[in-house]
Amino acid sequence: MPMDFLKGVSGEYDVTVIGSGLAGMTVANALARSGHRVLLLEQHYKLGGMATWFKRKGGHIFDVSLHGFPVGMIKSCRRYWTREIADSIVQLKHVRFDNPMFSLTTRYHREDFTRLLTEKFGVSQSQVDAFFDAARGMNFYDDQQLTVGEFFDQYFPGRGDIVRLLMEPITYANGSTLEDPAITYGIVFSNFMSKGVYTFEGGTDRLIQLMQKDLIKSGVDVRLRVDVEKIHVEKGRVTGVTANGQFINTRVVVSNANIKNTILNLVGRDNFSSEFVDETEKIRLNNSSTQVYMALKPDEQIDEETGDLLFSSTAPAFQTDLLLSRDITSRTFSFYYPRTRPQGRPRSLVVSSTNARYEDWAELSDEAYEASKQDLIETTLESLDRYVPGIRKKLDHAEAATPRTFQYYTRHALGASFGTKFEGLAVSRGLSSQVNGLFHAGSVGIIMSGWLGAINYGVIVANEVDALLLSKNTAQVG
Amino acid sequence: MTSEEIREVIIDILGDIAPDEELGDLKDEIAFRDQLELDSMDFLDIVMELRKRYRVQVPEEDYGELASMQSTVTYLEPKMQDVEKA
Ligand SMILES: Cc1cc2nc3c(=O)[nH]c(=O)nc-3n(C[C@H](O)[C@H](O)[C@H](O)COP(=O)(O)OP(=O)(O)OC[C@H]3O[C@@H](n4cnc5c(N)ncnc54)[C@H](O)[C@@H]3O)c2cc1C
């Protein structure tokens, strides 16, 4: 007999959260803390969604999406999670760029960028200030026609090198392009580049463990290996979900699954207006990634001056489409020194990431696919050798992940690493006006993506759900 | 609640949200953002705290009303006139 992962689930829940990505967990935690009865359902055998890790022989633990996040994480984790989580967030000291236009290392915050832009790139102080102030003044609820490219042009016309410095990391961080609305850049930028890049000491595994502990403490009913097949809607309002074949009563559903999947498959298009379905179908997914995970032999170390995060490129100029090409010229290397996991065995690891298109990998035959993966590993080692000389001799383990890998593990269509393009946000926000009690929280529209974006969006949605439940409760009494 | 009491409530909430800020010199007619290090999540926290503490609902289309102390108090006055100070 298969295990019943829903054992003991009964009665009615105020809120059922589908998916335990950072947004899903944050919604669940916030609503349970407000006193609602919350059920959290995750199809995988561990929590975290894309905030995940895996272990390999030799004591190596690889982080998949712990490359860096904004300082805002500290505040959000302190307010919406725990002090212990917030206190484990530390700054990356060496963010390094190496490309044909410039080579430099930066602390990656406003003062240091200002220093670089005035001293190295020859821009006037007032121009730099004007740029930072404009970026900082943008709000997530602003409506903007201006594109990122046009925004840069206003302040640094014709300066491809400056655009590269200010944009390349953001493109890696969330797949955004120069054609996206400027506000997506402004928000990320003011969060991200004003105060440096941060990481979580102890690794993703420790973060998720701490979050799991807090979820339980808040009273969330957490269930793993539970796949939600259907969200039930009657007369325009949510009534329940079917998961692992069982019906569960719930007043509100918050889906952390992909927004298109939520609307078109889990709920079903018949429950929405035809305009809304059209809008949903038009949502473009963000690109996917490739990664190469490399572990050094236990007694081999990397000099910390090599950097924490290294944006390496041999492309003469910065072009968003070049970053997606399978003919890889640009890579981000994340270096994990033994201090990444002070609690674990001392290990040095490197993860190389590139942006990638699913369709470039989807159609390959098994043989061609394996060969391409091998080629990805080889070319990555070649590139890394410039920064870690003799890497091949020091290597204990190497493997590659492709858009196909991400698709397989995350269930995101096309292996999308960063949710959807901008238009996904409006649809996500509009769900509850289509179906009473239906919400979505998860990576949409770039600004709500990434670790911090997902957590903050979780809070934003929890706020709406709490307001709805409050008015429902008051209505029932009155 | 009187407008003076509403002002105190907001100062109290801001004190929790931005513990490092000096709130004694806050100028009511100048935008919070021009005086304090607040981002859009902080404004959301104000909204959530108002609901949690006083069950006052601020719909999203009204978030802009919370720009300065003056506009906040003016906006909240009719909503909070029957609310008792906690
Ligand atoms: C390679 C890579 C590198 C990244 N690097 C960074 C980085 O350095 N910094 C950063 O800030 N961000 C990074 N990100 C992005 C970041 O990890 C994500 O934006 C964030 O974790 C997404 O969280 P989420 O809540 O939107 O949902 P997800 O993590 O997508 O979680 C959704 C969850 O829902 C579950 N689910 C889906 N459907 C169902 C169903 N029907 N029933 C039950 N469960 C379901 C899934 O199993 C999953 O656990 C990276 C992403 C990738 C892929």
CSV table of C-alpha atoms and ligand atoms in Angstrom, one decimal, chain A residues 18-24 41-44 48-51 64-69 173 226-229 256-257 261 266 289 291 406 410-412 417-418 441-443 449-452 454, ligand 1:
chain,number,residue,atom,x,y,z
A,18,ILE,CA,-0.1,24.8,-3.4
A,19,GLY,CA,3.7,24.6,-3.5
A,20,SER,CA,6.5,25.3,-1.1
A,21,GLY,CA,8.7,27.7,-3.0
A,22,LEU,CA,9.9,30.7,-1.0
A,23,ALA,CA,6.7,32.5,-2.0
A,24,GLY,CA,4.5,29.6,-1.0
A,41,LEU,CA,1.0,21.0,0.0
A,42,GLU,CA,4.3,20.2,-1.9
A,43,GLN,CA,4.6,17.6,-4.6
A,44,HIS,CA,8.4,17.1,-4.1
A,48,GLY,CA,12.0,25.0,-1.0
A,49,GLY,CA,11.1,24.7,-4.7
A,50,MET,CA,14.0,26.2,-6.7
A,51,ALA,CA,15.7,27.3,-3.5
A,64,VAL,CA,21.4,25.5,-7.1
A,65,SER,CA,20.1,29.1,-6.6
A,66,LEU,CA,22.3,30.5,-3.8
A,67,HIS,CA,24.4,32.9,-5.9
A,68,GLY,CA,23.4,36.2,-4.3
A,69,PHE,CA,20.4,38.2,-3.3
A,173,ALA,CA,19.9,37.3,-11.8
A,226,VAL,CA,1.3,15.7,-2.2
A,227,ASP,CA,0.5,16.6,-5.8
A,228,VAL,CA,-2.4,19.0,-6.2
A,229,GLU,CA,-4.4,17.9,-9.3
A,256,ASN,CA,2.7,28.9,-5.9
A,257,ALA,CA,2.6,26.7,-9.0
A,261,ASN,CA,-0.5,26.1,-15.1
A,266,LEU,CA,-5.5,23.4,-12.1
A,289,SER,CA,19.6,28.1,-17.4
A,291,GLN,CA,24.8,25.1,-14.7
A,406,PHE,CA,15.4,22.3,-14.6
A,410,THR,CA,10.9,22.1,-11.0
A,411,ARG,CA,8.0,21.2,-13.3
A,412,HIS,CA,8.2,24.7,-14.7
A,417,SER,CA,14.3,29.7,-14.0
A,418,PHE,CA,12.8,33.0,-13.2
A,441,ALA,CA,2.1,33.9,-5.3
A,442,GLY,CA,5.3,33.0,-7.1
A,443,SER,CA,7.8,34.2,-9.6
A,449,SER,CA,11.2,36.8,-8.7
A,450,GLY,CA,14.4,35.7,-7.1
A,451,TRP,CA,14.6,34.7,-3.4
A,452,LEU,CA,13.7,38.2,-2.1
A,454,ALA,CA,9.4,35.5,-4.0
C,1,LIG,C1,19.6,28.0,-11.7
C,1,LIG,C2,18.9,29.0,-10.9
C,1,LIG,C3,19.7,30.0,-10.2
C,1,LIG,C4,19.0,31.0,-9.5
C,1,LIG,N1,19.8,31.8,-8.7
C,1,LIG,C5,19.2,32.7,-7.9
C,1,LIG,C6,20.0,33.6,-7.1
C,1,LIG,O1,21.2,33.6,-7.1
C,1,LIG,N2,19.4,34.5,-6.3
C,1,LIG,C7,18.0,34.6,-6.3
C,1,LIG,O2,17.5,35.4,-5.5
C,1,LIG,N3,17.3,33.8,-7.0
C,1,LIG,C8,17.8,32.9,-7.9
C,1,LIG,N4,17.0,32.1,-8.6
C,1,LIG,C9,15.6,32.3,-8.7
C,1,LIG,C10,14.9,31.8,-7.4
C,1,LIG,O3,15.4,30.6,-7.0
C,1,LIG,C11,13.4,31.7,-7.7
C,1,LIG,O4,12.9,32.9,-8.2
C,1,LIG,C12,12.6,31.4,-6.4
C,1,LIG,O5,13.2,30.4,-5.6
C,1,LIG,C13,11.2,31.0,-6.9
C,1,LIG,O6,10.4,30.8,-5.8
C,1,LIG,P1,8.8,30.6,-6.1
C,1,LIG,O7,8.1,30.7,-4.7
C,1,LIG,O8,8.3,31.5,-7.1
C,1,LIG,O9,8.5,29.2,-6.5
C,1,LIG,P2,9.3,27.8,-6.9
C,1,LIG,O10,10.6,27.8,-6.3
C,1,LIG,O11,9.1,27.7,-8.4
C,1,LIG,O12,8.4,26.7,-6.2
C,1,LIG,C14,7.2,26.3,-6.6
C,1,LIG,C15,6.9,25.0,-5.8
C,1,LIG,O13,5.5,24.6,-6.2
C,1,LIG,C16,5.6,23.2,-6.2
C,1,LIG,N5,4.4,22.7,-7.1
C,1,LIG,C17,4.1,23.1,-8.4
C,1,LIG,N6,3.0,22.6,-8.8
C,1,LIG,C18,2.5,21.8,-7.7
C,1,LIG,C19,1.3,21.0,-7.5
C,1,LIG,N7,0.4,20.9,-8.5
C,1,LIG,N8,1.1,20.4,-6.3
C,1,LIG,C20,2.1,20.6,-5.3
C,1,LIG,N9,3.2,21.3,-5.5
C,1,LIG,C21,3.4,22.0,-6.6
C,1,LIG,C22,6.9,22.8,-6.9
C,1,LIG,O14,7.3,21.5,-6.6
C,1,LIG,C23,7.8,23.9,-6.2
C,1,LIG,O15,8.3,23.4,-5.0
C,1,LIG,C24,17.6,31.0,-9.4
C,1,LIG,C25,16.9,30.1,-10.1
C,1,LIG,C26,17.5,29.1,-10.8
C,1,LIG,C27,16.7,28.0,-11.5
